[in-house]
Amino acid sequence: MEPWATADQVWQGALIFGRIGAVMLMLPGVGESYVPPRIRLSLALLISLVLWPVVAGALPALPSTLGGMAGWIIREVLVGLAIGAILRAFMTALSTAGETVSLQTALSFAQTANPLQAQPGTTISAFLMLLGTTLIFATNTHHLFLAGLVGSYDLIAPARPLIAGDFVSLAVGTVNDAFLLGIQLAAPVLVFGLIFNLASGLVARVMPQFQVFFAAAPLSIILGLSVFALSLGVVGTVFIDRYRAVANVFVGGAGG
């Protein structure tokens, strides 16, 4: 080992790879099930080698026991999984918005395979999640992920005690914000659905003989999708701005 790397260098590389590899398993776009595991591992190894000179000073020394080594590795893997889970949890805002729009447009029965959730979902929800992932890479938001990985070693330094309560608070707040944002993104369609249903009920009361359902169902789909299409640009802009704010939580550790 000595001609190539010292024991301390191998230990530092293993610690960095433990955190980075765990994050790569959860990141949107990179950690999906359709991405080959070799690609993810290769990317994690490459990023670990790049970050090694930057964060090596924040890493603990090589423990003298095997149990100590295993404990540090498990700790770094758990930290990486927590960071990746928080970044992925915010993507549920688009899923919530898609499900809400589908309910309002009577398209909730139209199920399709959602590649980002590895389970069936509504077509609009799958479309929005694919749109969000595309926007992350199109707007270079994934660069914040790399900066956040460096900042995480200041925000969650390996030498400091791991405070699980902060992770829980951040995770709960992220899920809460994601659900609230999902409802806000679907607000134009929700307002349309409220007005349309009120108008349909009024027509049914004024003209009892008129078959409101047969006329309202296709109009609800056509007009609802039209409102959704018109608000799609705002939906993408608001989501990517809020997502960048979530990613900046970890980036801020590098500047603080």
XYZ file of N, CA, C and O in Angstrom, residues 28-29 32 34 87 90-95 114 116 124-142 145 185 232 235-241 243-244:
176
model
N -31.728 13.354 -6.886
C -32.632 13.300 -8.042
C -31.850 13.264 -9.347
O -30.866 13.978 -9.521
N -32.290 12.406 -10.250
C -31.639 12.288 -11.545
C -30.477 11.332 -11.555
O -30.325 10.523 -12.471
N -31.544 7.548 -9.476
C -32.745 6.820 -9.900
C -32.415 5.358 -10.176
O -31.266 4.990 -10.444
N -33.120 3.599 -12.706
C -32.741 3.282 -14.079
C -31.288 3.661 -14.387
O -30.791 3.355 -15.458
N -32.750 16.231 0.085
C -32.806 16.793 -1.258
C -33.863 16.100 -2.126
O -34.491 16.722 -2.971
N -37.834 16.984 -1.201
C -38.461 18.198 -1.722
C -39.062 17.972 -3.101
O -39.919 18.743 -3.533
N -38.617 16.916 -3.802
C -39.189 16.608 -5.107
C -40.644 16.183 -5.004
O -41.377 16.209 -5.994
N -41.083 15.790 -3.799
C -42.481 15.388 -3.630
C -43.434 16.565 -3.824
O -44.644 16.345 -3.941
N -42.907 17.793 -3.839
C -43.772 18.945 -4.123
C -44.393 18.817 -5.500
O -45.587 19.098 -5.692
N -43.607 18.380 -6.477
C -44.137 18.204 -7.829
C -45.120 17.043 -7.888
O -46.106 17.095 -8.619
N -44.839 15.993 -7.128
C -45.770 14.869 -7.094
C -47.110 15.289 -6.492
O -48.177 14.921 -6.998
N -44.132 5.850 -13.075
C -43.331 7.014 -12.720
C -41.894 6.566 -12.497
O -41.582 5.939 -11.485
N -39.293 8.093 -11.576
C -38.610 8.729 -10.456
C -39.085 8.207 -9.115
O -38.427 8.432 -8.099
N -49.901 13.230 -15.006
C -49.457 14.605 -14.766
C -48.377 14.650 -13.703
O -47.402 15.419 -13.797
N -48.506 13.813 -12.669
C -47.490 13.766 -11.627
C -46.153 13.289 -12.185
O -45.099 13.868 -11.879
N -46.181 12.244 -13.009
C -44.947 11.760 -13.628
C -44.331 12.815 -14.533
O -43.107 13.011 -14.555
N -45.180 13.537 -15.265
C -44.682 14.594 -16.146
C -44.007 15.703 -15.352
O -42.918 16.177 -15.720
N -44.626 16.131 -14.255
C -44.049 17.221 -13.469
C -42.730 16.811 -12.825
O -41.790 17.620 -12.750
N -42.622 15.588 -12.363
C -41.378 15.147 -11.741
C -40.260 15.038 -12.775
O -39.099 15.382 -12.500
N -40.589 14.580 -13.984
C -39.589 14.569 -15.056
C -39.195 15.998 -15.439
O -38.016 16.273 -15.707
N -40.174 16.902 -15.453
C -39.886 18.302 -15.753
C -38.972 18.902 -14.696
O -38.012 19.626 -15.019
N -39.251 18.616 -13.424
C -38.417 19.145 -12.351
C -36.992 18.635 -12.421
O -36.034 19.404 -12.234
N -36.821 17.344 -12.709
C -35.472 16.790 -12.838
C -34.729 17.414 -14.014
O -33.533 17.724 -13.923
N -35.437 17.618 -15.117
C -34.816 18.262 -16.277
C -34.395 19.686 -15.955
O -33.304 20.136 -16.347
N -35.241 20.422 -15.226
C -34.912 21.803 -14.869
C -33.700 21.869 -13.944
O -32.908 22.825 -14.012
N -33.538 20.873 -13.074
C -32.392 20.864 -12.166
C -31.085 20.866 -12.949
O -30.143 21.607 -12.634
N -31.024 20.059 -14.007
C -29.792 19.983 -14.795
C -29.714 21.105 -15.826
O -28.619 21.563 -16.159
N -30.859 21.540 -16.345
C -30.851 22.605 -17.353
C -30.449 23.945 -16.758
O -29.851 24.782 -17.452
N -30.765 24.174 -15.481
C -30.430 25.433 -14.825
C -29.148 25.346 -13.999
O -28.853 26.250 -13.219
N -28.411 24.241 -14.165
C -27.141 24.034 -13.434
C -27.329 24.017 -11.925
O -26.396 24.343 -11.174
N -28.526 23.665 -11.487
C -28.751 23.529 -10.051
C -27.951 22.381 -9.466
O -27.622 22.390 -8.270
N -27.606 21.392 -10.294
C -26.806 20.274 -9.791
C -25.414 20.734 -9.371
O -24.735 20.026 -8.623
N -25.289 20.978 -5.763
C -25.088 19.724 -5.050
C -23.613 19.527 -4.710
O -23.261 19.124 -3.589
N -48.410 25.285 -6.099
C -48.189 25.125 -7.529
C -49.472 24.723 -8.257
O -49.664 25.066 -9.423
N -47.669 26.484 -16.449
C -46.531 25.566 -16.357
C -45.206 26.318 -16.223
O -44.314 25.879 -15.486
N -44.882 27.452 -12.691
C -44.658 26.290 -11.836
C -43.182 25.892 -11.846
O -42.573 25.674 -10.790
N -42.593 25.802 -13.043
C -41.184 25.423 -13.133
C -40.271 26.452 -12.499
O -39.312 26.093 -11.795
N -40.548 27.733 -12.697
C -39.701 28.793 -12.144
C -39.759 28.814 -10.623
O -38.719 28.901 -9.945
N -40.974 28.736 -10.069
C -41.124 28.767 -8.614
C -40.471 27.541 -7.989
O -39.767 27.642 -6.970
N -40.668 26.366 -8.603
C -40.097 25.156 -8.016
C -38.577 25.213 -7.989
O -37.952 24.893 -6.975
N -37.959 25.611 -9.100
C -36.497 25.582 -9.151
C -35.902 26.616 -8.210
O -34.837 26.387 -7.603
N -36.586 27.738 -8.019
C -36.110 28.741 -7.057
C -36.165 28.206 -5.635
O -35.217 28.367 -4.850
N -36.195 25.050 -4.789
C -35.279 23.906 -4.658
C -33.843 24.386 -4.470
O -33.076 23.793 -3.709
N -33.472 25.451 -5.156
C -32.137 26.016 -4.977
C -31.957 26.540 -3.554
O -30.861 26.475 -2.990
